[in-house]
Coordinates of C-alpha atoms and ligand atoms in Angstrom, one line a residue:
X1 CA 0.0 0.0 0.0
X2 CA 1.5 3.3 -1.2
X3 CA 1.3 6.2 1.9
X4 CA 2.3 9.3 2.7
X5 CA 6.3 10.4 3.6
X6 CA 6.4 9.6 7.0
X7 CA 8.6 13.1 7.1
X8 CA 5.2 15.0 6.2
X9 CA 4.0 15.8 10.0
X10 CA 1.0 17.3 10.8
X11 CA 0.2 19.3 13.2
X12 CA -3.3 18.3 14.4
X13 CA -4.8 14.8 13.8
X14 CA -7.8 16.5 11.7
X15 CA -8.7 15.2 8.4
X16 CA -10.5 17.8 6.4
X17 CA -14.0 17.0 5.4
X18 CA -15.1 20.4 3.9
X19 CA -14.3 23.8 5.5
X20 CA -16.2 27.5 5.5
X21 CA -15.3 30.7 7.0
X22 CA -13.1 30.3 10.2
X23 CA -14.3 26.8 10.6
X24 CA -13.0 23.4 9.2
X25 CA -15.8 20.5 9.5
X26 CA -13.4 17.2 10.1
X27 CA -14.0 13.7 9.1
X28 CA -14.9 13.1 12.5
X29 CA -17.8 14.8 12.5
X30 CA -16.5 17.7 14.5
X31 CA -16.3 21.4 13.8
X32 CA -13.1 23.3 14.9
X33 CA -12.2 26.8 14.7
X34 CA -9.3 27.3 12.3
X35 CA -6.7 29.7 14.3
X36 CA -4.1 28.4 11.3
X37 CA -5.9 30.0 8.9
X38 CA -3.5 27.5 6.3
X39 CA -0.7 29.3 8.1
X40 CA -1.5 32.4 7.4
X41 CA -3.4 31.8 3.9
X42 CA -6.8 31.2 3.9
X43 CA -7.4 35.3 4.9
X44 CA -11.1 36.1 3.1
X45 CA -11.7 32.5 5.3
X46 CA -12.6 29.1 4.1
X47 CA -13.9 28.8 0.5
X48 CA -15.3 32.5 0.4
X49 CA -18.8 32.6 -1.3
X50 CA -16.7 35.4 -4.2
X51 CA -13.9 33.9 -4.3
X52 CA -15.5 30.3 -5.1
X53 CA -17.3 31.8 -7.7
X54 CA -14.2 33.5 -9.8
X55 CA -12.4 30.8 -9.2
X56 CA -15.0 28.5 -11.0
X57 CA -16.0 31.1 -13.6
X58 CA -12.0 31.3 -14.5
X59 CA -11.7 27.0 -14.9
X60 CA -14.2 27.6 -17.3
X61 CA -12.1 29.6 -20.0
X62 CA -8.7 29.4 -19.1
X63 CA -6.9 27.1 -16.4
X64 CA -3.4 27.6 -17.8
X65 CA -2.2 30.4 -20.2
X66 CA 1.6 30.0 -19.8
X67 CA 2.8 33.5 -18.9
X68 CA 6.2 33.1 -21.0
X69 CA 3.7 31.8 -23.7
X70 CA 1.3 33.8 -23.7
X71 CA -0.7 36.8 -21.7
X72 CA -4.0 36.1 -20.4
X73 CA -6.8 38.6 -18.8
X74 CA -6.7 37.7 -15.0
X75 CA -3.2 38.5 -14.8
X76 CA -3.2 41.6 -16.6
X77 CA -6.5 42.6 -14.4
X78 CA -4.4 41.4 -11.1
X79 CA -1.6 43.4 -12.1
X80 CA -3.4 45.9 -12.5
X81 CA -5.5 46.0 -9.5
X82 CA -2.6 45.4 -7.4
X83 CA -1.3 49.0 -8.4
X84 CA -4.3 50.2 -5.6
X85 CA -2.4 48.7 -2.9
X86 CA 1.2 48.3 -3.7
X87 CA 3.5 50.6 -1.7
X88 CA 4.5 54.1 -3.4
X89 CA 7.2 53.1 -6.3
X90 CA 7.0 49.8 -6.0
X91 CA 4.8 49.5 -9.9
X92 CA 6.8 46.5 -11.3
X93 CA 5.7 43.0 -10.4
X94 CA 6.7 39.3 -11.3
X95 CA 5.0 36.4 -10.2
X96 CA 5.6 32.3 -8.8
X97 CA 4.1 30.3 -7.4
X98 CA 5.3 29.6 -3.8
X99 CA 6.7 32.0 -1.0
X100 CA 10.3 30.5 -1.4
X101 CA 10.2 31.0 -5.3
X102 CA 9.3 34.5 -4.5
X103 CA 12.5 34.9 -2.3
X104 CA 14.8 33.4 -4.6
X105 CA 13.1 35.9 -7.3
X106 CA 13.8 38.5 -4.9
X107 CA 17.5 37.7 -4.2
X108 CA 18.3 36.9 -8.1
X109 CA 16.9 40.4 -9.0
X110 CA 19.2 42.1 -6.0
X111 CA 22.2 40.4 -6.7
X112 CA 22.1 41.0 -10.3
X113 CA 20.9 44.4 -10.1
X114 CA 23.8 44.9 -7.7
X115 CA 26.4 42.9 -9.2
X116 CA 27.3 42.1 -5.3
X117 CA 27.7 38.6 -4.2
X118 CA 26.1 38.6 -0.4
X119 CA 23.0 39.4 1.4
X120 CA 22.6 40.2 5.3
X121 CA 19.5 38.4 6.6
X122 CA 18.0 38.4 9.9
X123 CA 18.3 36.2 13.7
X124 CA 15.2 34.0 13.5
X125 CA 14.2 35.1 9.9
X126 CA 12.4 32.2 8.1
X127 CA 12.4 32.7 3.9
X128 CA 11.6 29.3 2.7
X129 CA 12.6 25.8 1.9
X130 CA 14.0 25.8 -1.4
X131 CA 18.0 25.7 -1.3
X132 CA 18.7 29.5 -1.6
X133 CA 15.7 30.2 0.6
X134 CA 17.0 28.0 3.3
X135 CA 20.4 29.4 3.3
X136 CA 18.5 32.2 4.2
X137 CA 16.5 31.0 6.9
X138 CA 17.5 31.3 10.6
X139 CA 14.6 30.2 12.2
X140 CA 15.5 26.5 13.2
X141 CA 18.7 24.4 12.2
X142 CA 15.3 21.7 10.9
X143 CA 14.9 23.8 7.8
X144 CA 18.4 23.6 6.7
X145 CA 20.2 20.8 8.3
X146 CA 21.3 18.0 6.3
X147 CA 21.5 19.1 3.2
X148 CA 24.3 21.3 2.9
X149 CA 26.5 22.8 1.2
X150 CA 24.0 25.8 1.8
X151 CA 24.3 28.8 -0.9
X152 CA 26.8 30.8 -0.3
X153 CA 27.4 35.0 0.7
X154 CA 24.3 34.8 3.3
X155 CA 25.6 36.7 6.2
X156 CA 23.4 37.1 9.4
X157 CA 22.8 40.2 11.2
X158 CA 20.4 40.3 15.2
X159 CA 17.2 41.0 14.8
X160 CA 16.3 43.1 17.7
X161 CA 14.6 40.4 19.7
X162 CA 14.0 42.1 23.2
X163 CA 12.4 39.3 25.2
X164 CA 15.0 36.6 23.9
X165 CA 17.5 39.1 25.0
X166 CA 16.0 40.3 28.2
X167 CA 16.7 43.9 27.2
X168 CA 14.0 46.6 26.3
X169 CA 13.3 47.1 22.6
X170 CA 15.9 50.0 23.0
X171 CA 18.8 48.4 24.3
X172 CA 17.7 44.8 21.4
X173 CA 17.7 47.9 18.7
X174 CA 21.1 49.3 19.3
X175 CA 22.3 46.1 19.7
X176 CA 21.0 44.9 16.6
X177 CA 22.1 48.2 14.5
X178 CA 25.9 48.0 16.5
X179 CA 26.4 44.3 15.7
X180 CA 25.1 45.1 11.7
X181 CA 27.8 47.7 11.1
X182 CA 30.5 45.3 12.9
X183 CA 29.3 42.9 10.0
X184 CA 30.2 45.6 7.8
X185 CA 33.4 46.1 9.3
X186 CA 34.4 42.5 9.7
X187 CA 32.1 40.1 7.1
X188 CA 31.0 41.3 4.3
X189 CA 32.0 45.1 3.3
X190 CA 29.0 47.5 2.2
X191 CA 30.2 46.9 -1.1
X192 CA 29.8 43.7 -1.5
X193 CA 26.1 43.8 0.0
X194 CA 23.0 43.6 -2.7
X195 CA 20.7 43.7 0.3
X196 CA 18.8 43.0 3.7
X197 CA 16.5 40.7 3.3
X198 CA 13.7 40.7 6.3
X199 CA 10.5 40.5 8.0
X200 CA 8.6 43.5 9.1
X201 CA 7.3 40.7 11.7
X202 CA 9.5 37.0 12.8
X203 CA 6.8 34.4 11.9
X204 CA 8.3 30.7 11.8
X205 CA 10.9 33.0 14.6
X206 CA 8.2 33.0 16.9
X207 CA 5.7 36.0 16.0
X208 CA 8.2 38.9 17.6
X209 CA 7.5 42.0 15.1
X210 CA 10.5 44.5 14.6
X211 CA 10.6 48.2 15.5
X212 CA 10.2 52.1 13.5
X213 CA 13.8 52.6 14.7
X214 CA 15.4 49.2 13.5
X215 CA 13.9 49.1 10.0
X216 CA 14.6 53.0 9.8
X217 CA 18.5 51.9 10.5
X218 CA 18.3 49.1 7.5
X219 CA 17.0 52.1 5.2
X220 CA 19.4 54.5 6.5
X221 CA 22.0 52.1 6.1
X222 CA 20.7 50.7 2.5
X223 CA 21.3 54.3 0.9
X224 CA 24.6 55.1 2.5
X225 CA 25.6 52.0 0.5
X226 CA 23.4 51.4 -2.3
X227 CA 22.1 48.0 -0.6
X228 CA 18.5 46.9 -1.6
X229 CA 16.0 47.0 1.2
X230 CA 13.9 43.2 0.7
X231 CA 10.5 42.9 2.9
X232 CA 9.5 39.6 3.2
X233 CA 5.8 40.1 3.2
X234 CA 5.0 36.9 2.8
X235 CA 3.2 36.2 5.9
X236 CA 2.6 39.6 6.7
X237 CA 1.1 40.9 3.8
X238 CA -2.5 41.5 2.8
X239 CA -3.7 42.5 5.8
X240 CA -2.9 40.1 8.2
X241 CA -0.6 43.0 10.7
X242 CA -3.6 45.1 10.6
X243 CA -2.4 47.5 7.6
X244 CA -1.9 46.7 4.3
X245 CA 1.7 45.5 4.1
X246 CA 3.1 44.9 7.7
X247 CA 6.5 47.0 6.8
X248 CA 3.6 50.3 7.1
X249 CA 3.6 50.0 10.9
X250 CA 7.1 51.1 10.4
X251 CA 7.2 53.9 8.1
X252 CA 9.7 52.7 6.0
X253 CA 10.3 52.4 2.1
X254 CA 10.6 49.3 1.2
X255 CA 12.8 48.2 -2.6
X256 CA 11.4 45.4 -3.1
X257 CA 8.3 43.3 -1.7
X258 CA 7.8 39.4 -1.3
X259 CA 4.5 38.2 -1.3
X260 CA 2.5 34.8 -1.5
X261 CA -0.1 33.0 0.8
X262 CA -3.2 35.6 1.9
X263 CA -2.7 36.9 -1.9
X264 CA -5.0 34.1 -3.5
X265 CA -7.2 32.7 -0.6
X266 CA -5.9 29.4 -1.0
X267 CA -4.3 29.6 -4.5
X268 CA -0.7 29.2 -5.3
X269 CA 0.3 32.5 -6.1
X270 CA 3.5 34.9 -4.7
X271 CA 5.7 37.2 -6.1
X272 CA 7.5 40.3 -6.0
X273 CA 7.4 44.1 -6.4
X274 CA 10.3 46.3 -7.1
X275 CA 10.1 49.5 -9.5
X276 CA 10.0 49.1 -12.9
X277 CA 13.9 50.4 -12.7
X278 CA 15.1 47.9 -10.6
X279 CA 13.6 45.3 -12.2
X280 CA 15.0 46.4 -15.7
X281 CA 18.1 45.8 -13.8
X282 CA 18.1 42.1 -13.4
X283 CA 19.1 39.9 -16.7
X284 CA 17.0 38.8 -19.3
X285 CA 15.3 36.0 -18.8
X286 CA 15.9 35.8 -15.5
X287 CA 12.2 35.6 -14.1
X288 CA 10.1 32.8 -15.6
X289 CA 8.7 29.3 -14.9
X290 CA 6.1 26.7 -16.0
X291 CA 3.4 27.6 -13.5
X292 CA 4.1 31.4 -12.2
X293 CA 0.6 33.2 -12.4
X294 CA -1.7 30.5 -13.0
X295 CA -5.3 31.9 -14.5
X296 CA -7.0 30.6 -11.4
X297 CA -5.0 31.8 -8.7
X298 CA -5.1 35.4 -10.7
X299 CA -8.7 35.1 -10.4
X300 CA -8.9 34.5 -7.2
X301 CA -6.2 36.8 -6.4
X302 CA -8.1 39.6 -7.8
X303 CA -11.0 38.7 -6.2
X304 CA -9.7 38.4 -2.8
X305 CA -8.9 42.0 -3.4
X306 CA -12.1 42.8 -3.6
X307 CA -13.1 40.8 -0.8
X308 CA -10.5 42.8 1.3
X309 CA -12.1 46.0 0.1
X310 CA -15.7 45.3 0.4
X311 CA -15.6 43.9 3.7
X312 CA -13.0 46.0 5.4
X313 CA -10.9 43.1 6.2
X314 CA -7.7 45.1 7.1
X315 CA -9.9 47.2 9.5
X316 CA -11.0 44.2 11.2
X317 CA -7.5 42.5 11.5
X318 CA -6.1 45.3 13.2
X319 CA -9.7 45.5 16.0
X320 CA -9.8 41.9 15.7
X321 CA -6.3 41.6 16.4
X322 CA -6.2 44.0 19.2
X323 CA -8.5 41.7 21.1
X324 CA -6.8 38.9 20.4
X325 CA -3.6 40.3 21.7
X326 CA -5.3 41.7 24.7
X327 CA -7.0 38.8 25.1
X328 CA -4.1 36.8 25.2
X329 CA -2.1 39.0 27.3
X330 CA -4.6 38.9 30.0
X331 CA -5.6 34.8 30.6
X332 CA -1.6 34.1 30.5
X333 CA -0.5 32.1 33.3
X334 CA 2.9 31.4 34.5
X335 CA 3.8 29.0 32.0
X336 CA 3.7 31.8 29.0
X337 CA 6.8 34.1 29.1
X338 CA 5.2 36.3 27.0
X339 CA 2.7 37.5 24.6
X340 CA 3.4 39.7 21.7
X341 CA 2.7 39.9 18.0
X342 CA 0.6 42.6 15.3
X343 CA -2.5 42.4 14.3
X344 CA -4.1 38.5 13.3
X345 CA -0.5 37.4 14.4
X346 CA -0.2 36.4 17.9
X347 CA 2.1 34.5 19.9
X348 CA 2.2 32.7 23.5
X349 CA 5.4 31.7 24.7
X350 CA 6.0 28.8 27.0
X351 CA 8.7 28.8 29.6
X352 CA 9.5 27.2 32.5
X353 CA 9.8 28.1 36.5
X354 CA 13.7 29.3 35.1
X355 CA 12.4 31.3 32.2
X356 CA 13.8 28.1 29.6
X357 CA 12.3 27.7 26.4
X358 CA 9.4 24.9 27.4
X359 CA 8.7 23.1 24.0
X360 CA 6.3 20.1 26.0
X361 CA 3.8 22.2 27.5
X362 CA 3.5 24.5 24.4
X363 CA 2.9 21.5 22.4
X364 CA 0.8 20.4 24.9
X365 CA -1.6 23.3 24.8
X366 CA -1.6 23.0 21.1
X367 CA -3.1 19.5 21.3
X368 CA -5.3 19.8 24.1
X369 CA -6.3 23.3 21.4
X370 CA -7.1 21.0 18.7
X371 CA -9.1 18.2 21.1
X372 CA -11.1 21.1 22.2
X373 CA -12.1 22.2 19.0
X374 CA -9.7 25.0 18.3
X375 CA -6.5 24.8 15.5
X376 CA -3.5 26.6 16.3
X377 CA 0.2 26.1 15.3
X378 CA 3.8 26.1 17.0
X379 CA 6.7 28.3 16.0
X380 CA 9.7 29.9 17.3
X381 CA 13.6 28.1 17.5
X382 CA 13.1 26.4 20.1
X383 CA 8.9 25.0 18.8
X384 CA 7.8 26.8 22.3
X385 CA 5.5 29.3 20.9
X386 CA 1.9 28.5 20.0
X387 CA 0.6 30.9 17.3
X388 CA -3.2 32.1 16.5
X389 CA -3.5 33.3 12.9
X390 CA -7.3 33.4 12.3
X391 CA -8.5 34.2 9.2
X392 CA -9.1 38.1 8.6
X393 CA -13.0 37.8 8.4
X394 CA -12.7 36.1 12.4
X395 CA -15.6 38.1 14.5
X396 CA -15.5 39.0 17.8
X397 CA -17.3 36.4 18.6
X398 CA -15.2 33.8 17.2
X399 CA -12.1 35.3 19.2
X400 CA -14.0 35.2 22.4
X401 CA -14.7 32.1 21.9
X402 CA -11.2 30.9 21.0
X403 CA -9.7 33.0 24.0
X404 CA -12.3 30.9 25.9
X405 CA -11.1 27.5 24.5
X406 CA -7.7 29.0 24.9
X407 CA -8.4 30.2 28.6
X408 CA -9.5 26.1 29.7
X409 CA -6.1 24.7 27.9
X410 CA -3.8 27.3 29.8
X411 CA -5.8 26.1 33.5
X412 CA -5.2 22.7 32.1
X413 CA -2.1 22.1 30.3
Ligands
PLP501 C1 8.0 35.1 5.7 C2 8.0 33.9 4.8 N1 8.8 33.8 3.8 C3 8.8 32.7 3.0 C4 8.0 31.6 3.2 C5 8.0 30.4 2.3 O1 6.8 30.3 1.6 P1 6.4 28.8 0.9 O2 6.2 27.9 2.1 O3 5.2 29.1 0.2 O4 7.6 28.5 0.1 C6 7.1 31.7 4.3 C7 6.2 30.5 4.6 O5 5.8 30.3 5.7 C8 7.1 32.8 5.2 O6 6.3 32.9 6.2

């Protein structure tokens, strides 16, 4: 009997049977309330009523126009549409398929545009699985041990982590800033940097979101030397911090933008923004692929946009959001450490009596989560922080009631 890699773990024992709004209906006969959201994807919710029906018109007359082939109308209409929300400048965009793709897209256009060999990323950063996007990843040795050699010219910078540290966000930012320009002095010279590659918020890291002062020090930093500031918005795009993109918390300008995962509901669909002179930088035939910007996902894509619009979904992350956080913050018990995050991203994190990472009883809670009715993930280096990412259309009732499920593990666990 042929099964399933025994290396594809999942995270709750649920078998899908169908799944609408913020709630998947399992095999078992049970409804639970899906704080995974597809980590981080599923944004308009499950199978959206306008979504569904875009996505079924589009099967109809086009499934696959290859995009180095041919043009088709969704992702003309996408590209187009995405113009309304794009940061200021930032009017060029090329599309793939997954997040990682969408990195590796990213770091070929900055090397290339550069002509420099290395990138700086960040402490606890997580960009992917694909080779290149794993030698970028500092999130857990799990995503890139084994395998190596690793790419090469990925140099790693703090990310101003002030609980990890113990410090206050002012004391993890200078450090952060100090240690960058010591790279400078000691690693890789400004000159041989194409760019920082971050995330306005760590997700796979453990949900800690950077700081105005930090990403201001990057941007400062990236004109003095002509480096290329890289979001990762992957996860934190589309609404999910609250504003648009999550790098707006911070007032600063981006050069280029990954994206992927609440872009197409469910659809495979990333890819990148730069201006139309960087990306006239990078080499001919240089951005391609069988599958980038399937006619599908487009159509979905552009009609999770709408979606967004109509319903005021960024709105309600960012209330939505608060009250989660809040929420959070107030049932934690001794066991979390802390509870941070921005807007539908929030974090609990589990440590013991001496303030050590305490991976069992996070995983713990998750479980007795799931048993209870309520899906949530685990992230962070050491797997010790459980993570709520409901979907952007979650109501308040919906969070009460998770913070209620939530509120009966953390007596429990
Ligand atoms: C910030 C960030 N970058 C990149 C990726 C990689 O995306 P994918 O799993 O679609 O390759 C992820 C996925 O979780 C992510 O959160």
């Amino acid at each position: 009997m042929t099964r399933l890699s025994p290396l594809l773990q999942q995270a709750t024992p649920v078998t899908v049977d169908h799944a609408a709004g913020s709630y998947i209906y399992g095999t078992d006969g049970r409804r639970y309330l899906d704080f995974t959201a597809g980590i981080g994807v599923t944004s308009t919710g499950h199978c959206h009523p306008h979504v569904v029906e875009a996505a079924q018109r589009q099967i109809g007359s086009l499934i696959h126009g290859q995009y180095t082939t041919v043009m088709h109308k969704p992702l003309l209409e996408l590209t187009e549409r995405l113009g309304a929300v794009l940061p200021e400048g930032l009017d060029s965009l090329f599309f793939a398929n997954s997040g990682s793709e969408a990195v590796e897209a990213a770091l070929r256009l900055a090397r290339q545009a550069t002509g420099r060999p290395n990138v700086i990323v960040f402490h606890g950063g997580f960009h992917g699985r694909t080779v290149a996007a794993a030698s970028m990843t500092t999130s857990g040795t799990r995503f890139s041990a084994g395998f190596s050699p690793l790419m090469g010219g990925v140099h790693i910078a703090p990310f101003p982590n002030a609980y990890r540290y113990g410090w206050t966000e002012e004391q993890a930012t200078d450090f952060a800033l100090k240690e960058l320009d010591y790279l400078f002095a000691t690693v890789t010279s400004p000159a041989e940097t194409a760019a920082f590659i971050v995330e306005p918020v760590l997700g796979e890291g453990g949900y800690v979101p950077g700081n105005t002062r930090f990403f201001q020090g990057l941007r400062e930093r990236a004109d003095r030397h002509g480096i290329l500031l890289v979001f990762d918005e992957i996860q934190t795009g589309f609404g999910r911090t609250g504003k648009f993109f999550g790098h707006q918390h911070f007032d600063t300008r981006p050069d280029v933008i990954t994206i992927a995962k609440g872009l197409a509901s469910g659809f495979p669909l990333s890819g990148i923004a730069a201006s139309e002179e960087l990306m006239a930088k990078a080499w001919p035939g240089s951005q391609g692929g069988t599958y980038g910007a399937n006619a599908v996902s487009c159509a979905a894509a552009v009609a999770t946009l709408d979606v967004i619009e109509k319903e005021g979904l960024v709105e309600n992350a960012a209330a939505r959001g608060a009250e989660l956080l809040a929420g959070a913050r107030s049932r934690a018990t001794d066991a979390v450490g802390d509870v941070r995050g921005l807007g539908l991203l929030v974090g609990s994190e589990f440590v013991t009596a001496d303030g050590e990472p305490d991976r069992e009883r996070a995983a713990a809670a998750q479980k007795l989560a799931a048993s209870k009715g309520l899906l949530l993930l685990m992230c962070g280096a050491y797997m010790n922080v459980v993570r709520m990412i409901p979907p952007l259309i979650v109501t308040s009732d919906q969070i009460e009631d998770g913070l209620g499920i939530w509120s009966e593990v953390l007596d429990e666990v």
